[in-house]
PDB file of C-alpha atoms in Angstrom:
ATOM      1  CA  MET A  19      13.435   4.558   0.791  1.00  0.00           C
ATOM      2  CA  PRO A  20      11.174   6.043  -1.852  1.00  0.00           C
ATOM      3  CA  GLU A  21       7.740   5.186  -2.420  1.00  0.00           C
ATOM      4  CA  THR A  22       7.116   2.452  -5.081  1.00  0.00           C
ATOM      5  CA  PHE A  23       4.740   0.020  -6.480  1.00  0.00           C
ATOM      6  CA  THR A  24       5.328  -3.390  -8.414  1.00  0.00           C
ATOM      7  CA  ILE A  25       4.610  -3.609 -11.674  1.00  0.00           C
ATOM      8  CA  HIS A  26       4.868  -7.526 -14.409  1.00  0.00           C
ATOM      9  CA  TYR A  27       5.181  -7.829 -17.486  1.00  0.00           C
ATOM     10  CA  PHE A  28       3.877 -10.823 -19.283  1.00  0.00           C
ATOM     11  CA  ALA A  29       4.688 -11.985 -22.712  1.00  0.00           C
ATOM     12  CA  THR A  30       5.386  -9.694 -25.275  1.00  0.00           C
ATOM     13  CA  ALA A  31       5.935  -7.038 -22.754  1.00  0.00           C
ATOM     14  CA  SER A  32       8.032  -9.160 -20.809  1.00  0.00           C
ATOM     15  CA  GLN A  33      10.430  -9.170 -24.192  1.00  0.00           C
ATOM     16  CA  TYR A  34      10.138  -5.943 -24.891  1.00  0.00           C
ATOM     17  CA  THR A  35      11.338  -4.870 -21.763  1.00  0.00           C
ATOM     18  CA  SER A  36      13.620  -7.409 -21.129  1.00  0.00           C
ATOM     19  CA  LYS A  37      12.350  -7.962 -17.156  1.00  0.00           C
ATOM     20  CA  ASN A  38       9.518  -9.943 -15.579  1.00  0.00           C
ATOM     21  CA  THR A  39       9.257  -7.289 -12.467  1.00  0.00           C
ATOM     22  CA  GLU A  40      10.103  -3.806 -12.059  1.00  0.00           C
ATOM     23  CA  SER A  41       9.402  -1.178  -9.421  1.00  0.00           C
ATOM     24  CA  LEU A  42       7.730   2.714 -10.253  1.00  0.00           C
ATOM     25  CA  PRO A  43       7.132   5.278  -8.195  1.00  0.00           C
ATOM     26  CA  ALA A  44       4.431   5.725  -6.501  1.00  0.00           C
ATOM     27  CA  PRO A  45       1.766   7.178  -6.308  1.00  0.00           C
ATOM     28  CA  LEU A  46       0.591   7.364  -9.647  1.00  0.00           C
ATOM     29  CA  LYS A  47      -2.153   7.795 -11.550  1.00  0.00           C
ATOM     30  CA  LEU A  48      -3.405   5.023 -14.088  1.00  0.00           C
ATOM     31  CA  SER A  49      -3.816   7.411 -16.776  1.00  0.00           C
ATOM     32  CA  ALA A  50      -0.081   8.082 -16.308  1.00  0.00           C
ATOM     33  CA  LEU A  51       1.017   4.748 -16.176  1.00  0.00           C
ATOM     34  CA  PHE A  52       1.278   4.040 -19.876  1.00  0.00           C
ATOM     35  CA  GLY A  53       3.715   7.505 -20.160  1.00  0.00           C
ATOM     36  CA  GLU A  54       5.919   6.804 -18.093  1.00  0.00           C
ATOM     37  CA  LEU A  55       6.596   3.496 -19.382  1.00  0.00           C
ATOM     38  CA  GLU A  56       6.989   5.202 -22.858  1.00  0.00           C
ATOM     39  CA  GLN A  57       9.656   7.310 -21.564  1.00  0.00           C
ATOM     40  CA  ARG A  58      11.656   4.316 -19.969  1.00  0.00           C
ATOM     41  CA  TYR A  59      10.582   1.980 -23.056  1.00  0.00           C
ATOM     42  CA  PRO A  60      10.355   4.277 -26.508  1.00  0.00           C
ATOM     43  CA  GLY A  61       7.821   2.763 -28.434  1.00  0.00           C
ATOM     44  CA  ILE A  62       5.925   0.341 -25.792  1.00  0.00           C
ATOM     45  CA  VAL A  63       2.784   1.948 -26.076  1.00  0.00           C
ATOM     46  CA  PRO A  64       1.900   1.051 -29.858  1.00  0.00           C
ATOM     47  CA  LYS A  65       3.959  -1.919 -30.200  1.00  0.00           C
ATOM     48  CA  VAL A  66       2.622  -3.380 -27.002  1.00  0.00           C
ATOM     49  CA  LEU A  67       0.764  -1.391 -24.845  1.00  0.00           C
ATOM     50  CA  SER A  68      -2.199  -0.758 -27.358  1.00  0.00           C
ATOM     51  CA  THR A  69      -3.378  -4.389 -27.388  1.00  0.00           C
ATOM     52  CA  CYS A  70      -2.681  -5.564 -23.740  1.00  0.00           C
ATOM     53  CA  GLY A  71      -4.750  -5.523 -20.693  1.00  0.00           C
ATOM     54  CA  VAL A  72      -4.001  -4.055 -17.263  1.00  0.00           C
ATOM     55  CA  SER A  73      -4.764  -5.321 -13.837  1.00  0.00           C
ATOM     56  CA  LEU A  74      -4.483  -3.332 -10.663  1.00  0.00           C
ATOM     57  CA  ASN A  75      -4.450  -5.484  -7.683  1.00  0.00           C
ATOM     58  CA  GLY A  76      -5.766  -8.180  -9.343  1.00  0.00           C
ATOM     59  CA  GLU A  77      -8.886  -6.530 -10.683  1.00  0.00           C
ATOM     60  CA  TYR A  78      -8.800  -5.735 -14.334  1.00  0.00           C
ATOM     61  CA  VAL A  79      -8.713  -2.058 -14.998  1.00  0.00           C
ATOM     62  CA  ASP A  80      -9.454   0.644 -18.266  1.00  0.00           C
ATOM     63  CA  ALA A  81      -6.302   2.805 -18.448  1.00  0.00           C
ATOM     64  CA  GLU A  82      -9.067   5.398 -20.078  1.00  0.00           C
ATOM     65  CA  GLU A  83     -12.309   4.930 -18.275  1.00  0.00           C
ATOM     66  CA  ASP A  84     -10.495   4.205 -14.609  1.00  0.00           C
ATOM     67  CA  GLY A  85      -7.813   7.003 -15.445  1.00  0.00           C
ATOM     68  CA  GLU A  86      -7.973   8.995 -11.986  1.00  0.00           C
ATOM     69  CA  VAL A  87      -7.409   5.536 -10.515  1.00  0.00           C
ATOM     70  CA  VAL A  88      -4.665   6.066  -8.301  1.00  0.00           C
ATOM     71  CA  ILE A  89      -1.729   3.309  -7.845  1.00  0.00           C
ATOM     72  CA  GLN A  90      -0.926   3.174  -3.964  1.00  0.00           C
ATOM     73  CA  ALA A  91       2.803   2.494  -3.025  1.00  0.00           C
ATOM     74  CA  GLY A  92       2.469  -1.090  -2.446  1.00  0.00           C
ATOM     75  CA  GLY A  93       0.077  -1.488  -4.902  1.00  0.00           C
ATOM     76  CA  GLU A  94       0.623  -4.400  -8.282  1.00  0.00           C
ATOM     77  CA  VAL A  95       0.211  -3.852 -11.381  1.00  0.00           C
ATOM     78  CA  ALA A  96       0.108  -6.448 -14.273  1.00  0.00           C
ATOM     79  CA  VAL A  97       0.744  -5.962 -17.976  1.00  0.00           C
ATOM     80  CA  ILE A  98      -1.563  -8.725 -19.641  1.00  0.00           C
ATOM     81  CA  PRO A  99      -1.318  -9.457 -23.351  1.00  0.00           C
ATOM     82  CA  PRO A 100      -4.262 -10.658 -25.464  1.00  0.00           C
ATOM     83  CA  VAL A 101      -5.158 -14.081 -24.807  1.00  0.00           C
ATOM     84  CA  SER A 102      -5.747 -15.966 -27.991  1.00  0.00           C
ATOM     85  CA  SER A 103      -8.538 -19.010 -28.164  1.00  0.00           C
ATOM     86  CA  GLY A 104      -9.274 -21.202 -30.498  1.00  0.00           C
TER      87      GLY A 104
END
């Protein structure tokens, strides 16, 4: 069985992918995540991911600053849209 991690999509990300959750191959560097998703869902980076936050195993991460972090098999990633207040 291939090693995978789980990615959860919320709000606009879920609408764009037509999925709430899927499994992706692991290990994967955090810096490669958006490229992987762009290949699967063309246009998702500029239309959705550019404004979303990302968490890895419950902790917010920055795809650029934390790009060397490796998403391991069994990990959980969430794509979280901006939260408005008011």
